Amino acid sequence: MKNLVILGAGTAGTMMANHLHHELKQPDWQITIVDEREEHHYQPGYLFLPFDIYTPDDIIKTIEEFIPKDVTLLKRKIERIVPNENKIQLKDGAELNYDILIVATGAKIAPEETEGMKGEEWQKSVFDFYTFEGALALRNKLRDWEGGKLVVHITEMPIKCPVAPLEFAFLADSFFKHKHMRDKVEITYVTPLSGAFTKPKATEALEHLLHEKGIKIESDFAIEHVDNESKTIVDYGGREIQFDILVTVPTNKGDELMERSGMGDDLNYVPTHKSTLQSKNFANVFVIGDASNIPASKAGSVAHFEAEILTENILRYVKAEPLKEEFDGHANCFIETGGGKALLIDFNYTHEPVEGSFPFAGIGPLRLLKESRMNHMGKLAFRWIYWNVLLKGTHIPFVSATMSESGKHYN
Amino acid sequence: MEKTIAGKIITVNEEGYLTDFSQWDENVGTELASEANIDLTPRHWEVLKYLQKEQQNQVALSIRRVGKSGVVDIKEFYSLFPNAPLKTSTKIAGIPKPASCI
Ligand SMILES: Cc1cc2nc3c(=O)[nH]c(=O)nc-3n(C[C@H](O)[C@H](O)[C@H](O)COP(=O)(O)OP(=O)(O)OC[C@H]3O[C@@H](n4cnc5c(N)ncnc54)[C@H](O)[C@@H]3O)c2cc1C
């Protein structure tokens, strides 16, 4: 019997378990998935928690209910991968051998990378919304906040769901309007990029929206430290921005497990072939989702597209056939813009997000890069789709793993 | 689009980055630097050469990586190329603007 081991039972690992158990069956194959946690969190929901749009119950379920019965789930902490011996060491001393390994350990925030970020103001006036605890602390703060300077900030790229901080700024605008106190709140968006986003056409559209909503943008800001006493963030050039509430997206990193295993880059991401998802250093190791260093968005939708291609590649690897070099970096993200509207963007390694219709050329019903209520409904429906379709590895009809160029307006 | 600099015709993109590194030479670099109000010192050149080497080896450049390179720390990088050091220095070095992946 051969062993396939999946590290991480988050979005990507769970999808792979669901795809592969149909294909690699006992008694020939034993599939094992390892995660230290009990709960599966719908992370996109962290965006809505601070504004009391979702409750914790909406976004938490047990890991167990999404793992197929014939897959062994081990709830343990992974200590180390020993790739030269095809072996995993768990924290409790147990060891697992593998013939094929899938790394799906994700990415998480590392506020300790920035001096002063996790200082005495942490969760008092300095918050994150990329963790459940952070989002909840922020919710409690916003409930009776009387206004002042709200600074929404990105520490450095890459981060998962790169549009989430923009969405946070838009939703904050909407939230305070609704509370009839928008005039008491100054919102500033601070980014290390030279504009609202990395891709020119989307940047233009998003900056227009920021302007329309009276949100100030400070670009090219590379933070050096957070001054807890004066409540300012200071960049390497000496530029200072004051806050009453700082909502920051700290540096994102892969799990320290990669450092312990000598398998990560300087941010603990695993060097991965960007079109096959095979590890660059070990032929029987594959990497999916936020844990890899491929230049695609770190997003659940991307992991979903990757999962379809990775499943095929693993089956090819098992049969000793050449891998498909098919993953094109396809990403598809809704961007909440507040007031019950959202934008939709669709792009890949080579094509930036542009206007057009999705998923049907010329028909839609969703419109790309334009605000609409329909897109907002799409974003809200995504939670249901996540729990009921995406995690189970079911193909979403009409949306292909590789990007379609039809219906899009490239010049 | 084309642009004449240091007596040479070079092609640049909308943001002013060279699209063909073979058109770059030290005079072009010096001239591009003065457009950004920077007088290049030997320290600047060390950093520029390092960036070009990394680009050649297809290393994805980031402020963090430059800061950890042992060539220059982030503080000095900022003092050499004020405001947006990575953006400015790569333009002067004739290499593409680093795409912070999304
Ligand atoms: C605020 C926010 C908003 C977002 N919005 C969107 C959105 O609108 N659309 C979208 O597509 N994506 C969105 N995302 C991104 C999406 O949630 C992630 O890209 C996705 O979860 C990645 O899946 P993954 O499996 O790679 O990692 P994860 O889902 O994070 O799973 C990693 C798992 O590995 C486990 N693990 C790690 N290390 C160890 C270890 N040493 N031992 C044991 N277990 C370990 C963890 O416990 C975890 O369960 C958002 C993310 C955030 C934070």
mmCIF file of C-alpha atoms in Angstrom, chain A residues 118-243:
data_model
loop_
_atom_site.group_PDB
_atom_site.id
_atom_site.type_symbol
_atom_site.label_atom_id
_atom_site.label_comp_id
_atom_site.label_asym_id
_atom_site.label_seq_id
_atom_site.Cartn_x
_atom_site.Cartn_y
_atom_site.Cartn_z
ATOM 1 C CA LYS A 118 2.683 43.748 18.519
ATOM 2 C CA GLY A 119 3.368 46.336 21.229
ATOM 3 C CA GLU A 120 1.134 47.543 24.040
ATOM 4 C CA GLU A 121 -1.449 48.972 21.614
ATOM 5 C CA TRP A 122 -1.993 45.546 19.947
ATOM 6 C CA GLN A 123 -5.731 44.862 20.031
ATOM 7 C CA LYS A 124 -6.274 48.176 21.818
ATOM 8 C CA SER A 125 -5.795 50.544 18.903
ATOM 9 C CA VAL A 126 -3.707 48.337 16.583
ATOM 10 C CA PHE A 127 -5.726 45.539 14.993
ATOM 11 C CA ASP A 128 -5.618 42.934 12.281
ATOM 12 C CA PHE A 129 -8.621 41.286 10.657
ATOM 13 C CA TYR A 130 -6.722 38.333 9.146
ATOM 14 C CA THR A 131 -7.268 36.200 12.253
ATOM 15 C CA PHE A 132 -10.505 35.315 13.972
ATOM 16 C CA GLU A 133 -9.324 36.835 17.254
ATOM 17 C CA GLY A 134 -8.209 40.030 15.508
ATOM 18 C CA ALA A 135 -11.470 40.459 13.616
ATOM 19 C CA LEU A 136 -13.473 39.920 16.792
ATOM 20 C CA ALA A 137 -11.417 42.378 18.859
ATOM 21 C CA LEU A 138 -11.892 44.929 16.092
ATOM 22 C CA ARG A 139 -15.639 44.326 16.035
ATOM 23 C CA ASN A 140 -15.819 45.043 19.751
ATOM 24 C CA LYS A 141 -13.774 48.211 19.306
ATOM 25 C CA LEU A 142 -15.854 49.509 16.388
ATOM 26 C CA ARG A 143 -19.163 48.912 18.130
ATOM 27 C CA ASP A 144 -18.791 51.955 20.370
ATOM 28 C CA TRP A 145 -15.933 53.882 18.767
ATOM 29 C CA GLU A 146 -16.670 57.572 18.601
ATOM 30 C CA GLY A 147 -14.597 58.390 15.571
ATOM 31 C CA GLY A 148 -11.187 59.754 14.687
ATOM 32 C CA LYS A 149 -8.434 58.636 12.339
ATOM 33 C CA LEU A 150 -8.879 55.158 10.917
ATOM 34 C CA VAL A 151 -5.807 53.939 9.053
ATOM 35 C CA VAL A 152 -6.066 50.819 6.892
ATOM 36 C CA HIS A 153 -2.588 49.550 6.169
ATOM 37 C CA ILE A 154 -0.665 46.861 4.278
ATOM 38 C CA THR A 155 2.782 46.050 5.654
ATOM 39 C CA GLU A 156 4.334 44.315 2.654
ATOM 40 C CA MET A 157 3.404 42.127 -0.311
ATOM 41 C CA PRO A 158 2.562 39.362 -0.946
ATOM 42 C CA ILE A 159 -0.495 38.996 1.276
ATOM 43 C CA LYS A 160 -3.385 36.615 0.982
ATOM 44 C CA CYS A 161 -6.484 38.022 -0.615
ATOM 45 C CA PRO A 162 -4.710 41.218 -1.711
ATOM 46 C CA VAL A 163 -8.004 43.044 -2.222
ATOM 47 C CA ALA A 164 -9.220 42.428 1.357
ATOM 48 C CA PRO A 165 -7.699 45.613 2.843
ATOM 49 C CA LEU A 166 -9.359 47.697 0.114
ATOM 50 C CA GLU A 167 -12.643 45.989 0.815
ATOM 51 C CA PHE A 168 -12.136 46.754 4.486
ATOM 52 C CA ALA A 169 -11.719 50.468 3.695
ATOM 53 C CA PHE A 170 -14.843 50.493 1.499
ATOM 54 C CA LEU A 171 -16.936 48.640 4.067
ATOM 55 C CA ALA A 172 -15.716 50.969 6.815
ATOM 56 C CA ASP A 173 -16.916 53.954 4.777
ATOM 57 C CA SER A 174 -20.289 52.299 4.385
ATOM 58 C CA PHE A 175 -20.434 51.220 8.055
ATOM 59 C CA PHE A 176 -19.833 54.725 9.405
ATOM 60 C CA LYS A 177 -22.256 56.266 6.922
ATOM 61 C CA HIS A 178 -24.865 53.874 8.159
ATOM 62 C CA LYS A 179 -24.114 54.891 11.737
ATOM 63 C CA HIS A 180 -24.453 58.554 10.732
ATOM 64 C CA MET A 181 -20.908 59.320 11.824
ATOM 65 C CA ARG A 182 -18.943 59.252 8.567
ATOM 66 C CA ASP A 183 -18.076 62.919 9.095
ATOM 67 C CA LYS A 184 -16.378 61.984 12.368
ATOM 68 C CA VAL A 185 -14.081 59.438 10.744
ATOM 69 C CA GLU A 186 -11.091 60.130 8.536
ATOM 70 C CA ILE A 187 -10.160 57.010 6.560
ATOM 71 C CA THR A 188 -6.676 56.669 5.068
ATOM 72 C CA TYR A 189 -5.472 53.750 2.974
ATOM 73 C CA VAL A 190 -1.733 53.152 3.323
ATOM 74 C CA THR A 191 0.048 50.816 0.927
ATOM 75 C CA PRO A 192 3.629 49.855 0.029
ATOM 76 C CA LEU A 193 2.531 49.713 -3.623
ATOM 77 C CA SER A 194 2.580 52.780 -5.817
ATOM 78 C CA GLY A 195 -1.217 52.681 -6.194
ATOM 79 C CA ALA A 196 -4.351 51.000 -4.912
ATOM 80 C CA PHE A 197 -3.502 47.718 -6.627
ATOM 81 C CA THR A 198 -0.721 46.028 -8.568
ATOM 82 C CA LYS A 199 -2.369 45.959 -11.981
ATOM 83 C CA PRO A 200 -2.894 49.281 -13.845
ATOM 84 C CA LYS A 201 -6.514 48.958 -15.058
ATOM 85 C CA ALA A 202 -7.833 47.722 -11.713
ATOM 86 C CA THR A 203 -5.768 50.371 -9.899
ATOM 87 C CA GLU A 204 -7.451 53.080 -11.942
ATOM 88 C CA ALA A 205 -10.949 51.790 -11.164
ATOM 89 C CA LEU A 206 -10.197 51.278 -7.479
ATOM 90 C CA GLU A 207 -8.535 54.650 -6.976
ATOM 91 C CA HIS A 208 -11.567 56.261 -8.526
ATOM 92 C CA LEU A 209 -13.735 54.522 -5.932
ATOM 93 C CA LEU A 210 -11.447 55.529 -3.058
ATOM 94 C CA HIS A 211 -11.678 59.117 -4.232
ATOM 95 C CA GLU A 212 -15.448 58.951 -4.577
ATOM 96 C CA LYS A 213 -15.777 57.680 -1.009
ATOM 97 C CA GLY A 214 -13.464 60.312 0.423
ATOM 98 C CA ILE A 215 -10.793 57.792 1.413
ATOM 99 C CA LYS A 216 -7.272 59.212 1.318
ATOM 100 C CA ILE A 217 -4.518 57.091 -0.172
ATOM 101 C CA GLU A 218 -0.871 57.108 0.919
ATOM 102 C CA SER A 219 1.222 54.985 -1.459
ATOM 103 C CA ASP A 220 4.847 53.785 -1.489
ATOM 104 C CA PHE A 221 4.820 53.498 2.293
ATOM 105 C CA ALA A 222 7.271 50.865 3.557
ATOM 106 C CA ILE A 223 6.698 50.707 7.289
ATOM 107 C CA GLU A 224 9.685 50.671 9.603
ATOM 108 C CA HIS A 225 7.926 50.683 12.954
ATOM 109 C CA VAL A 226 4.753 51.386 14.887
ATOM 110 C CA ASP A 227 5.183 54.045 17.545
ATOM 111 C CA ASN A 228 2.805 52.935 20.294
ATOM 112 C CA GLU A 229 3.182 56.100 22.321
ATOM 113 C CA SER A 230 2.412 58.696 19.665
ATOM 114 C CA LYS A 231 0.171 56.247 17.758
ATOM 115 C CA THR A 232 1.899 56.715 14.456
ATOM 116 C CA ILE A 233 3.312 54.454 11.793
ATOM 117 C CA VAL A 234 6.688 55.526 10.479
ATOM 118 C CA ASP A 235 8.273 54.451 7.202
ATOM 119 C CA TYR A 236 11.944 54.009 6.311
ATOM 120 C CA GLY A 237 11.962 57.407 4.657
ATOM 121 C CA GLY A 238 10.760 59.040 7.915
ATOM 122 C CA ARG A 239 7.173 59.646 6.743
ATOM 123 C CA GLU A 240 4.713 59.503 9.660
ATOM 124 C CA ILE A 241 0.999 58.755 9.675
ATOM 125 C CA GLN A 242 -1.101 59.186 12.803
ATOM 126 C CA PHE A 243 -3.939 56.886 13.760
#
